[in-house]
């Protein structure tokens, strides 16, 4: 709405209010009201510090701190009227504080600017998201560990190029995602540690002439230390970009797993049955049970990585220090955080609920000549054949089995000897999928024993 009186927060030099379009493009209150709690927390810490430094009286600070709690409860109970004319959460809160406590409210903005204020609020908000993602990851990892432990020795086909490659174990496949999510966890923790510095007191860009105690506000807000350069502090959004890039990689992992669940739950594979709780039906085809949750998780990486790219583009080329461009940071991060949390929770639910169809997995594990590599390895070990030659001999046997329409294990010993006369009955022992996976005892390999070693390692790490 157009307004002919100038802004009560900064309107001293203005004769007229902004055009309606100016107000619409300028206002961020529509989204940054999500940082109300962080804004009030930061302001309460600032007021306490100003009083401790003798910049405000104790009475003034007490009135401000009390009044801010009233504002917070109004916002939390939905009894707060947000105003677009007041642009953003910072000015909305301050204006309401003025109505509640009067004159002292005008002293709150001493020795700070909206530039260090928004940088502080947003860091607090993003820090909470890092913590929430950490919890979401831990919950999903634990659900995967339960699946892995359950099926440490269930055999299933391992794929390359989505073509049957070698038998692996269900537990091994689950643990592959534990590794990926474990790296996400370590990226979350690493980035959170790096971002935990407090910009408050950097003021507009140059610091302040008031004798403030930045260590006090930093500690009060749970930061490790104050930021060391005021120009950088008010214009840095690395913490948001790191959140988005960590979120993008994590969402990419979830997307890969989601794609596998879509394939595995199809009528052609039937490797897993997803629960009704995480599936939907079709309004026209009564037989359908669709893996919508998995499909949506698969898609989320698109918007999350989109947010990452968008904020990179907003930040590139910005001169020091603050520019209003940076107001465009929040919606991207809010949306990415909401959707990553949703994706993590939905994946956790699906993993907890899903049941592996062990017989189908085993049948598929044995098809497609999946133990051909075991046969070649046997030739190397038993006949001392160079691997290249063994590969060739095995290929000939695969072609023979294929033409007979049978598996490798169904070839007679005469058939085998016709290709290479040193092959003995002993070869059949390596052609079963159970023996194939059991033999993959190398560290990090798919044998149930190795899988159990890794499950235990993760349990110890997470304990
Ligand atoms: N709403 C603004 C933002 O999100 C707050 C900072 C405004 N600073 C300024 N100098 N206009 O970035």
GROMACS .gro file of C-alpha atoms and ligand atoms in nm:
model
  475
    1UNK     CA    1   0.000   0.000   0.000
    2UNK     CA    2   0.124   0.344  -0.090
    3UNK     CA    3   0.209   0.568   0.196
    4UNK     CA    4   0.274   0.941   0.201
    5UNK     CA    5   0.424   0.959   0.547
    6UNK     CA    6   0.792   0.871   0.561
    7UNK     CA    7   0.921   0.561   0.739
    8UNK     CA    8   0.925   0.587   1.119
    9UNK     CA    9   1.250   0.387   1.141
   10UNK     CA   10   1.464   0.565   0.883
   11UNK     CA   11   1.244   0.839   0.737
   12UNK     CA   12   1.427   1.146   0.876
   13UNK     CA   13   1.560   1.261   0.541
   14UNK     CA   14   1.250   1.155   0.344
   15UNK     CA   15   0.961   1.385   0.259
   16UNK     CA   16   0.740   1.114   0.109
   17UNK     CA   17   0.675   0.747   0.166
   18UNK     CA   18   0.759   0.474  -0.086
   19UNK     CA   19   0.558   0.388  -0.393
   20UNK     CA   20   0.345   0.077  -0.348
   21UNK     CA   21   0.569  -0.113  -0.589
   22UNK     CA   22   0.877   0.000  -0.397
   23UNK     CA   23   0.722  -0.128  -0.078
   24UNK     CA   24   0.635  -0.459  -0.242
   25UNK     CA   25   0.981  -0.524  -0.382
   26UNK     CA   26   1.154  -0.404  -0.067
   27UNK     CA   27   0.961  -0.587   0.202
   28UNK     CA   28   1.090  -0.914   0.339
   29UNK     CA   29   0.848  -0.949   0.630
   30UNK     CA   30   0.643  -1.201   0.432
   31UNK     CA   31   0.920  -1.454   0.480
   32UNK     CA   32   1.169  -1.325   0.737
   33UNK     CA   33   0.905  -1.339   1.008
   34UNK     CA   34   1.027  -1.697   1.039
   35UNK     CA   35   1.330  -1.550   1.216
   36UNK     CA   36   1.126  -1.372   1.485
   37UNK     CA   37   1.256  -1.589   1.766
   38UNK     CA   38   1.617  -1.546   1.655
   39UNK     CA   39   1.568  -1.171   1.615
   40UNK     CA   40   1.431  -1.134   1.964
   41UNK     CA   41   1.698  -1.357   2.111
   42UNK     CA   42   1.968  -1.144   1.946
   43UNK     CA   43   1.809  -0.819   2.063
   44UNK     CA   44   1.778  -0.941   2.419
   45UNK     CA   45   2.148  -1.035   2.423
   46UNK     CA   46   2.237  -0.697   2.273
   47UNK     CA   47   2.034  -0.507   2.535
   48UNK     CA   48   2.192  -0.703   2.821
   49UNK     CA   49   2.538  -0.627   2.685
   50UNK     CA   50   2.462  -0.255   2.640
   51UNK     CA   51   2.357  -0.240   3.005
   52UNK     CA   52   2.661  -0.434   3.124
   53UNK     CA   53   2.877  -0.181   2.940
   54UNK     CA   54   2.693   0.116   3.091
   55UNK     CA   55   2.555   0.223   2.752
   56UNK     CA   56   2.197   0.161   2.867
   57UNK     CA   57   2.076   0.180   3.226
   58UNK     CA   58   1.975  -0.145   3.390
   59UNK     CA   59   1.615  -0.025   3.398
   60UNK     CA   60   1.614   0.050   3.027
   61UNK     CA   61   1.762  -0.289   2.943
   62UNK     CA   62   1.519  -0.466   3.174
   63UNK     CA   63   1.223  -0.291   3.012
   64UNK     CA   64   1.351  -0.379   2.665
   65UNK     CA   65   1.421  -0.742   2.753
   66UNK     CA   66   1.081  -0.786   2.918
   67UNK     CA   67   0.904  -0.607   2.634
   68UNK     CA   68   1.075  -0.830   2.378
   69UNK     CA   69   0.938  -1.137   2.554
   70UNK     CA   70   0.591  -0.989   2.525
   71UNK     CA   71   0.646  -0.934   2.153
   72UNK     CA   72   0.765  -1.293   2.119
   73UNK     CA   73   0.460  -1.434   2.291
   74UNK     CA   74   0.236  -1.218   2.072
   75UNK     CA   75   0.406  -1.354   1.762
   76UNK     CA   76   0.397  -1.713   1.885
   77UNK     CA   77   0.030  -1.695   1.971
   78UNK     CA   78  -0.055  -1.541   1.635
   79UNK     CA   79  -0.163  -1.210   1.789
   80UNK     CA   80   0.091  -0.997   1.609
   81UNK     CA   81   0.007  -0.780   1.316
   82UNK     CA   82   0.296  -0.779   1.074
   83UNK     CA   83   0.329  -0.463   0.866
   84UNK     CA   84   0.472  -0.449   0.516
   85UNK     CA   85   0.541  -0.078   0.559
   86UNK     CA   86   0.786  -0.180   0.833
   87UNK     CA   87   0.974  -0.392   0.576
   88UNK     CA   88   1.119  -0.671   0.780
   89UNK     CA   89   1.112  -0.864   1.104
   90UNK     CA   90   1.370  -0.638   1.265
   91UNK     CA   91   1.165  -0.320   1.227
   92UNK     CA   92   0.835  -0.494   1.298
   93UNK     CA   93   0.967  -0.615   1.632
   94UNK     CA   94   1.124  -0.282   1.723
   95UNK     CA   95   0.811  -0.084   1.633
   96UNK     CA   96   0.593  -0.308   1.847
   97UNK     CA   97   0.846  -0.288   2.130
   98UNK     CA   98   0.813   0.091   2.117
   99UNK     CA   99   0.438   0.060   2.160
  100UNK     CA  100   0.488  -0.165   2.461
  101UNK     CA  101   0.781  -0.003   2.648
  102UNK     CA  102   0.801   0.345   2.499
  103UNK     CA  103   1.123   0.548   2.489
  104UNK     CA  104   1.380   0.279   2.585
  105UNK     CA  105   1.287   0.088   2.268
  106UNK     CA  106   1.453   0.363   2.066
  107UNK     CA  107   1.782   0.294   2.245
  108UNK     CA  108   1.798  -0.074   2.148
  109UNK     CA  109   1.951   0.000   1.809
  110UNK     CA  110   2.252   0.173   1.967
  111UNK     CA  111   2.580   0.025   1.839
  112UNK     CA  112   2.420  -0.205   1.586
  113UNK     CA  113   2.264  -0.196   1.242
  114UNK     CA  114   2.015  -0.413   1.061
  115UNK     CA  115   2.313  -0.543   0.867
  116UNK     CA  116   2.479  -0.715   1.161
  117UNK     CA  117   2.136  -0.790   1.306
  118UNK     CA  118   2.016  -0.983   1.002
  119UNK     CA  119   2.350  -1.161   0.968
  120UNK     CA  120   2.320  -1.272   1.330
  121UNK     CA  121   1.954  -1.373   1.311
  122UNK     CA  122   2.010  -1.571   0.995
  123UNK     CA  123   2.313  -1.751   1.139
  124UNK     CA  124   2.110  -1.849   1.443
  125UNK     CA  125   1.835  -1.979   1.215
  126UNK     CA  126   2.071  -2.173   0.990
  127UNK     CA  127   2.255  -2.312   1.291
  128UNK     CA  128   1.928  -2.460   1.418
  129UNK     CA  129   1.881  -2.620   1.077
  130UNK     CA  130   2.224  -2.778   1.085
  131UNK     CA  131   2.126  -2.927   1.421
  132UNK     CA  132   1.792  -3.048   1.288
  133UNK     CA  133   1.955  -3.205   0.981
  134UNK     CA  134   2.209  -3.375   1.206
  135UNK     CA  135   1.925  -3.533   1.405
  136UNK     CA  136   1.742  -3.630   1.086
  137UNK     CA  137   2.054  -3.796   0.949
  138UNK     CA  138   2.116  -3.986   1.271
  139UNK     CA  139   1.761  -4.118   1.273
  140UNK     CA  140   1.787  -4.235   0.912
  141UNK     CA  141   2.129  -4.392   0.966
  142UNK     CA  142   1.991  -4.584   1.263
  143UNK     CA  143   1.699  -4.710   1.055
  144UNK     CA  144   1.945  -4.829   0.789
  145UNK     CA  145   2.160  -5.003   1.050
  146UNK     CA  146   1.855  -5.198   1.167
  147UNK     CA  147   1.785  -5.310   0.809
  148UNK     CA  148   2.152  -5.397   0.754
  149UNK     CA  149   2.174  -5.602   1.071
  150UNK     CA  150   1.855  -5.784   0.989
  151UNK     CA  151   1.969  -5.881   0.643
  152UNK     CA  152   2.347  -5.895   0.682
  153UNK     CA  153   2.352  -6.225   0.494
  154UNK     CA  154   2.055  -6.196   0.260
  155UNK     CA  155   2.185  -6.226  -0.095
  156UNK     CA  156   2.078  -5.995  -0.374
  157UNK     CA  157   2.220  -5.896  -0.709
  158UNK     CA  158   2.477  -5.620  -0.714
  159UNK     CA  159   2.458  -5.406  -1.026
  160UNK     CA  160   2.684  -5.204  -1.248
  161UNK     CA  161   2.519  -5.021  -1.540
  162UNK     CA  162   2.201  -5.159  -1.376
  163UNK     CA  163   2.304  -5.495  -1.521
  164UNK     CA  164   2.357  -5.790  -1.286
  165UNK     CA  165   2.722  -5.785  -1.184
  166UNK     CA  166   2.801  -5.993  -0.875
  167UNK     CA  167   2.596  -6.109  -0.579
  168UNK     CA  168   2.609  -5.880  -0.277
  169UNK     CA  169   2.433  -5.880   0.057
  170UNK     CA  170   2.133  -5.670   0.155
  171UNK     CA  171   2.329  -5.555   0.457
  172UNK     CA  172   2.613  -5.438   0.236
  173UNK     CA  173   2.376  -5.239   0.018
  174UNK     CA  174   2.214  -5.072   0.320
  175UNK     CA  175   2.556  -4.993   0.462
  176UNK     CA  176   2.658  -4.819   0.139
  177UNK     CA  177   2.396  -4.556   0.224
  178UNK     CA  178   2.516  -4.541   0.582
  179UNK     CA  179   2.857  -4.444   0.445
  180UNK     CA  180   2.708  -4.170   0.226
  181UNK     CA  181   2.490  -4.030   0.503
  182UNK     CA  182   2.782  -4.059   0.743
  183UNK     CA  183   2.980  -3.825   0.517
  184UNK     CA  184   2.679  -3.590   0.511
  185UNK     CA  185   2.680  -3.600   0.889
  186UNK     CA  186   3.045  -3.507   0.903
  187UNK     CA  187   2.992  -3.224   0.652
  188UNK     CA  188   2.704  -3.090   0.864
  189UNK     CA  189   2.916  -3.095   1.178
  190UNK     CA  190   3.214  -2.941   1.004
  191UNK     CA  191   3.015  -2.657   0.846
  192UNK     CA  192   2.830  -2.588   1.171
  193UNK     CA  193   3.157  -2.551   1.354
  194UNK     CA  194   3.290  -2.308   1.094
  195UNK     CA  195   2.979  -2.091   1.089
  196UNK     CA  196   2.948  -2.058   1.465
  197UNK     CA  197   3.084  -1.701   1.491
  198UNK     CA  198   2.880  -1.400   1.592
  199UNK     CA  199   2.850  -1.098   1.357
  200UNK     CA  200   2.660  -0.887   1.611
  201UNK     CA  201   2.843  -0.562   1.687
  202UNK     CA  202   2.992  -0.533   1.339
  203UNK     CA  203   2.723  -0.265   1.300
  204UNK     CA  204   2.658  -0.131   0.949
  205UNK     CA  205   2.999  -0.232   0.812
  206UNK     CA  206   3.277  -0.063   1.006
  207UNK     CA  207   3.219  -0.162   1.369
  208UNK     CA  208   3.108   0.094   1.626
  209UNK     CA  209   3.248   0.377   1.836
  210UNK     CA  210   3.060   0.250   2.142
  211UNK     CA  211   3.253   0.045   2.396
  212UNK     CA  212   3.064  -0.279   2.335
  213UNK     CA  213   3.157  -0.629   2.448
  214UNK     CA  214   3.121  -0.855   2.147
  215UNK     CA  215   3.251  -1.155   2.339
  216UNK     CA  216   2.960  -1.123   2.577
  217UNK     CA  217   2.689  -1.124   2.308
  218UNK     CA  218   2.869  -1.400   2.121
  219UNK     CA  219   2.876  -1.623   2.429
  220UNK     CA  220   2.519  -1.534   2.521
  221UNK     CA  221   2.398  -1.649   2.178
  222UNK     CA  222   2.596  -1.973   2.190
  223UNK     CA  223   2.858  -1.873   1.937
  224UNK     CA  224   3.221  -1.979   1.977
  225UNK     CA  225   3.359  -1.630   1.917
  226UNK     CA  226   3.276  -1.298   1.752
  227UNK     CA  227   3.360  -1.259   1.382
  228UNK     CA  228   3.693  -1.088   1.323
  229UNK     CA  229   3.623  -0.847   1.036
  230UNK     CA  230   3.316  -0.624   1.034
  231UNK     CA  231   3.310  -0.579   0.654
  232UNK     CA  232   3.317  -0.953   0.600
  233UNK     CA  233   3.077  -1.028   0.885
  234UNK     CA  234   2.788  -0.822   0.748
  235UNK     CA  235   2.831  -0.940   0.390
  236UNK     CA  236   2.924  -1.305   0.437
  237UNK     CA  237   2.667  -1.566   0.345
  238UNK     CA  238   2.907  -1.860   0.322
  239UNK     CA  239   2.725  -2.026   0.609
  240UNK     CA  240   2.403  -2.028   0.407
  241UNK     CA  241   2.584  -2.151   0.096
  242UNK     CA  242   2.754  -2.425   0.293
  243UNK     CA  243   2.419  -2.528   0.432
  244UNK     CA  244   2.278  -2.541   0.081
  245UNK     CA  245   2.570  -2.735  -0.062
  246UNK     CA  246   2.572  -2.985   0.224
  247UNK     CA  247   2.195  -3.012   0.180
  248UNK     CA  248   2.235  -3.061  -0.195
  249UNK     CA  249   2.479  -3.349  -0.157
  250UNK     CA  250   2.261  -3.509   0.110
  251UNK     CA  251   1.951  -3.468  -0.108
  252UNK     CA  252   2.144  -3.624  -0.396
  253UNK     CA  253   2.215  -3.930  -0.179
  254UNK     CA  254   1.851  -3.952  -0.079
  255UNK     CA  255   1.754  -3.921  -0.444
  256UNK     CA  256   1.974  -4.215  -0.544
  257UNK     CA  257   1.827  -4.434  -0.274
  258UNK     CA  258   1.477  -4.318  -0.364
  259UNK     CA  259   1.541  -4.421  -0.725
  260UNK     CA  260   1.646  -4.767  -0.608
  261UNK     CA  261   1.330  -4.797  -0.401
  262UNK     CA  262   1.121  -4.702  -0.704
  263UNK     CA  263   1.292  -4.973  -0.907
  264UNK     CA  264   1.294  -5.232  -0.629
  265UNK     CA  265   0.925  -5.190  -0.552
  266UNK     CA  266   0.819  -5.231  -0.917
  267UNK     CA  267   0.631  -5.543  -1.031
  268UNK     CA  268   0.931  -5.631  -1.247
  269UNK     CA  269   1.173  -5.642  -0.954
  270UNK     CA  270   0.966  -5.704  -0.639
  271UNK     CA  271   1.278  -5.673  -0.423
  272UNK     CA  272   1.097  -5.477  -0.154
  273UNK     CA  273   0.744  -5.410  -0.038
  274UNK     CA  274   0.688  -5.053   0.074
  275UNK     CA  275   0.434  -4.997   0.348
  276UNK     CA  276   0.089  -4.860   0.278
  277UNK     CA  277   0.182  -4.570   0.503
  278UNK     CA  278   0.437  -4.450   0.250
  279UNK     CA  279   0.257  -4.537  -0.073
  280UNK     CA  280  -0.042  -4.402  -0.260
  281UNK     CA  281  -0.304  -4.548  -0.490
  282UNK     CA  282  -0.425  -4.449  -0.833
  283UNK     CA  283  -0.762  -4.285  -0.884
  284UNK     CA  284  -0.821  -4.488  -1.200
  285UNK     CA  285  -0.619  -4.812  -1.172
  286UNK     CA  286  -0.736  -5.006  -0.867
  287UNK     CA  287  -0.438  -5.241  -0.860
  288UNK     CA  288  -0.178  -4.964  -0.826
  289UNK     CA  289   0.038  -4.895  -0.526
  290UNK     CA  290   0.274  -4.613  -0.611
  291UNK     CA  291   0.600  -4.520  -0.439
  292UNK     CA  292   0.516  -4.149  -0.437
  293UNK     CA  293   0.721  -4.067  -0.130
  294UNK     CA  294   1.029  -4.211  -0.297
  295UNK     CA  295   0.956  -4.023  -0.618
  296UNK     CA  296   0.916  -3.693  -0.434
  297UNK     CA  297   1.237  -3.752  -0.241
  298UNK     CA  298   1.405  -3.824  -0.574
  299UNK     CA  299   1.281  -3.485  -0.698
  300UNK     CA  300   1.371  -3.275  -0.393
  301UNK     CA  301   1.736  -3.251  -0.491
  302UNK     CA  302   1.622  -3.039  -0.787
  303UNK     CA  303   1.487  -2.756  -0.580
  304UNK     CA  304   1.753  -2.785  -0.310
  305UNK     CA  305   2.039  -2.770  -0.556
  306UNK     CA  306   1.844  -2.495  -0.735
  307UNK     CA  307   1.849  -2.293  -0.413
  308UNK     CA  308   2.223  -2.346  -0.387
  309UNK     CA  309   2.280  -2.219  -0.740
  310UNK     CA  310   2.039  -1.928  -0.689
  311UNK     CA  311   2.218  -1.799  -0.382
  312UNK     CA  312   2.559  -1.843  -0.546
  313UNK     CA  313   2.434  -1.623  -0.829
  314UNK     CA  314   2.294  -1.365  -0.587
  315UNK     CA  315   2.629  -1.341  -0.406
  316UNK     CA  316   2.866  -1.341  -0.701
  317UNK     CA  317   2.992  -1.000  -0.790
  318UNK     CA  318   2.853  -0.820  -0.485
  319UNK     CA  319   3.094  -0.550  -0.370
  320UNK     CA  320   3.166  -0.523   0.001
  321UNK     CA  321   2.985  -0.482   0.227
  322UNK     CA  322   2.605  -0.530   0.256
  323UNK     CA  323   2.380  -0.493  -0.049
  324UNK     CA  324   2.006  -0.544  -0.051
  325UNK     CA  325   2.055  -0.833  -0.295
  326UNK     CA  326   2.141  -1.035   0.013
  327UNK     CA  327   1.781  -1.021   0.133
  328UNK     CA  328   1.719  -1.284  -0.137
  329UNK     CA  329   1.915  -1.537   0.069
  330UNK     CA  330   1.640  -1.641   0.305
  331UNK     CA  331   1.363  -1.788   0.093
  332UNK     CA  332   1.609  -2.022  -0.077
  333UNK     CA  333   1.745  -2.149   0.252
  334UNK     CA  334   1.403  -2.174   0.416
  335UNK     CA  335   1.267  -2.378   0.127
  336UNK     CA  336   1.573  -2.603   0.105
  337UNK     CA  337   1.575  -2.667   0.480
  338UNK     CA  338   1.203  -2.747   0.492
  339UNK     CA  339   1.228  -2.987   0.204
  340UNK     CA  340   1.544  -3.159   0.318
  341UNK     CA  341   1.390  -3.224   0.659
  342UNK     CA  342   1.079  -3.361   0.494
  343UNK     CA  343   1.284  -3.584   0.267
  344UNK     CA  344   1.492  -3.718   0.556
  345UNK     CA  345   1.184  -3.792   0.764
  346UNK     CA  346   1.001  -3.959   0.474
  347UNK     CA  347   1.304  -4.171   0.391
  348UNK     CA  348   1.341  -4.274   0.753
  349UNK     CA  349   0.976  -4.378   0.759
  350UNK     CA  350   1.008  -4.577   0.438
  351UNK     CA  351   1.324  -4.753   0.550
  352UNK     CA  352   1.173  -4.846   0.885
  353UNK     CA  353   0.858  -4.981   0.724
  354UNK     CA  354   0.990  -5.153   0.412
  355UNK     CA  355   1.027  -5.529   0.397
  356UNK     CA  356   1.273  -5.705   0.175
  357UNK     CA  357   1.136  -5.994  -0.030
  358UNK     CA  358   1.421  -6.226   0.060
  359UNK     CA  359   1.328  -6.507  -0.182
  360UNK     CA  360   1.302  -6.271  -0.479
  361UNK     CA  361   1.633  -6.112  -0.387
  362UNK     CA  362   1.799  -6.455  -0.371
  363UNK     CA  363   1.647  -6.571  -0.700
  364UNK     CA  364   1.762  -6.253  -0.873
  365UNK     CA  365   2.106  -6.284  -0.713
  366UNK     CA  366   2.164  -6.613  -0.889
  367UNK     CA  367   2.046  -6.509  -1.233
  368UNK     CA  368   2.245  -6.334  -1.503
  369UNK     CA  369   2.559  -6.548  -1.447
  370UNK     CA  370   2.635  -6.340  -1.139
  371UNK     CA  371   2.902  -6.584  -1.018
  372UNK     CA  372   3.106  -6.573  -1.339
  373UNK     CA  373   3.376  -6.371  -1.165
  374UNK     CA  374   3.393  -6.639  -0.894
  375UNK     CA  375   3.456  -6.899  -1.165
  376UNK     CA  376   3.734  -6.689  -1.318
  377UNK     CA  377   3.886  -6.633  -0.972
  378UNK     CA  378   3.871  -7.012  -0.912
  379UNK     CA  379   4.066  -7.074  -1.233
  380UNK     CA  380   4.332  -6.829  -1.118
  381UNK     CA  381   4.360  -6.993  -0.777
  382UNK     CA  382   4.314  -7.364  -0.863
  383UNK     CA  383   4.477  -7.381  -1.206
  384UNK     CA  384   4.716  -7.088  -1.165
  385UNK     CA  385   4.581  -6.930  -1.482
  386UNK     CA  386   4.656  -6.564  -1.555
  387UNK     CA  387   4.335  -6.366  -1.482
  388UNK     CA  388   4.302  -6.250  -1.844
  389UNK     CA  389   4.299  -6.612  -1.965
  390UNK     CA  390   4.058  -6.712  -1.688
  391UNK     CA  391   3.829  -6.428  -1.796
  392UNK     CA  392   3.830  -6.565  -2.150
  393UNK     CA  393   3.768  -6.927  -2.047
  394UNK     CA  394   3.482  -6.817  -1.822
  395UNK     CA  395   3.335  -6.610  -2.104
  396UNK     CA  396   3.327  -6.922  -2.321
  397UNK     CA  397   3.148  -7.113  -2.043
  398UNK     CA  398   2.895  -6.830  -2.002
  399UNK     CA  399   2.824  -6.842  -2.375
  400UNK     CA  400   2.779  -7.219  -2.352
  401UNK     CA  401   2.537  -7.189  -2.059
  402UNK     CA  402   2.350  -6.913  -2.237
  403UNK     CA  403   2.306  -7.127  -2.549
  404UNK     CA  404   2.183  -7.418  -2.337
  405UNK     CA  405   1.950  -7.187  -2.149
  406UNK     CA  406   2.094  -7.284  -1.810
  407UNK     CA  407   2.304  -7.134  -1.529
  408UNK     CA  408   2.678  -7.186  -1.491
  409UNK     CA  409   2.620  -7.428  -1.203
  410UNK     CA  410   2.399  -7.642  -1.429
  411UNK     CA  411   2.678  -7.714  -1.679
  412UNK     CA  412   2.807  -8.070  -1.644
  413UNK     CA  413   3.170  -8.135  -1.556
  414UNK     CA  414   3.214  -8.273  -1.908
  415UNK     CA  415   3.091  -7.942  -2.053
  416UNK     CA  416   3.334  -7.760  -1.827
  417UNK     CA  417   3.628  -7.984  -1.921
  418UNK     CA  418   3.549  -7.942  -2.290
  419UNK     CA  419   3.643  -7.575  -2.250
  420UNK     CA  420   3.936  -7.633  -2.014
  421UNK     CA  421   4.047  -7.980  -1.909
  422UNK     CA  422   4.197  -7.882  -1.572
  423UNK     CA  423   3.856  -7.780  -1.431
  424UNK     CA  424   3.746  -8.016  -1.149
  425UNK     CA  425   3.427  -8.079  -0.948
  426UNK     CA  426   3.563  -7.840  -0.688
  427UNK     CA  427   3.457  -7.550  -0.914
  428UNK     CA  428   3.089  -7.596  -0.825
  429UNK     CA  429   3.153  -7.482  -0.469
  430UNK     CA  430   3.223  -7.125  -0.588
  431UNK     CA  431   2.921  -7.104  -0.815
  432UNK     CA  432   2.656  -7.062  -0.544
  433UNK     CA  433   2.564  -6.708  -0.452
  434UNK     CA  434   2.598  -6.785  -0.081
  435UNK     CA  435   2.958  -6.896  -0.124
  436UNK     CA  436   3.024  -6.608  -0.359
  437UNK     CA  437   2.930  -6.343  -0.102
  438UNK     CA  438   3.092  -6.534   0.184
  439UNK     CA  439   3.420  -6.534  -0.007
  440UNK     CA  440   3.427  -6.153  -0.045
  441UNK     CA  441   3.614  -6.114   0.284
  442UNK     CA  442   3.840  -5.826   0.179
  443UNK     CA  443   3.805  -5.522   0.408
  444UNK     CA  444   3.490  -5.336   0.308
  445UNK     CA  445   3.372  -5.632   0.098
  446UNK     CA  446   3.023  -5.776   0.085
  447UNK     CA  447   3.070  -6.091   0.297
  448UNK     CA  448   2.826  -6.102   0.589
  449UNK     CA  449   3.121  -6.111   0.829
  450UNK     CA  450   3.267  -5.790   0.684
  451UNK     CA  451   2.925  -5.624   0.680
  452UNK     CA  452   2.886  -5.704   1.050
  453UNK     CA  453   3.226  -5.550   1.117
  454UNK     CA  454   3.109  -5.225   0.955
  455UNK     CA  455   2.773  -5.229   1.133
  456UNK     CA  456   2.956  -5.259   1.463
  457UNK     CA  457   3.200  -4.984   1.366
  458UNK     CA  458   2.912  -4.745   1.293
  459UNK     CA  459   2.737  -4.839   1.615
  460UNK     CA  460   3.055  -4.754   1.803
  461UNK     CA  461   3.099  -4.427   1.613
  462UNK     CA  462   2.742  -4.320   1.685
  463UNK     CA  463   2.728  -4.442   2.045
  464LIG     N1  464   1.561  -0.719   0.548
  464LIG     C1  465   1.701  -0.699   0.530
  464LIG     C2  466   1.768  -0.829   0.478
  464LIG     O1  467   1.708  -0.929   0.484
  464LIG     C3  468   1.765  -0.657   0.656
  464LIG     C4  469   1.888  -0.576   0.639
  464LIG     C5  470   1.854  -0.443   0.580
  464LIG     N2  471   1.968  -0.358   0.579
  464LIG     C6  472   1.968  -0.245   0.509
  464LIG     N3  473   2.077  -0.174   0.513
  464LIG     N4  474   1.867  -0.206   0.437
  464LIG     O2  475   1.879  -0.828   0.432
   0.00000   0.00000   0.00000
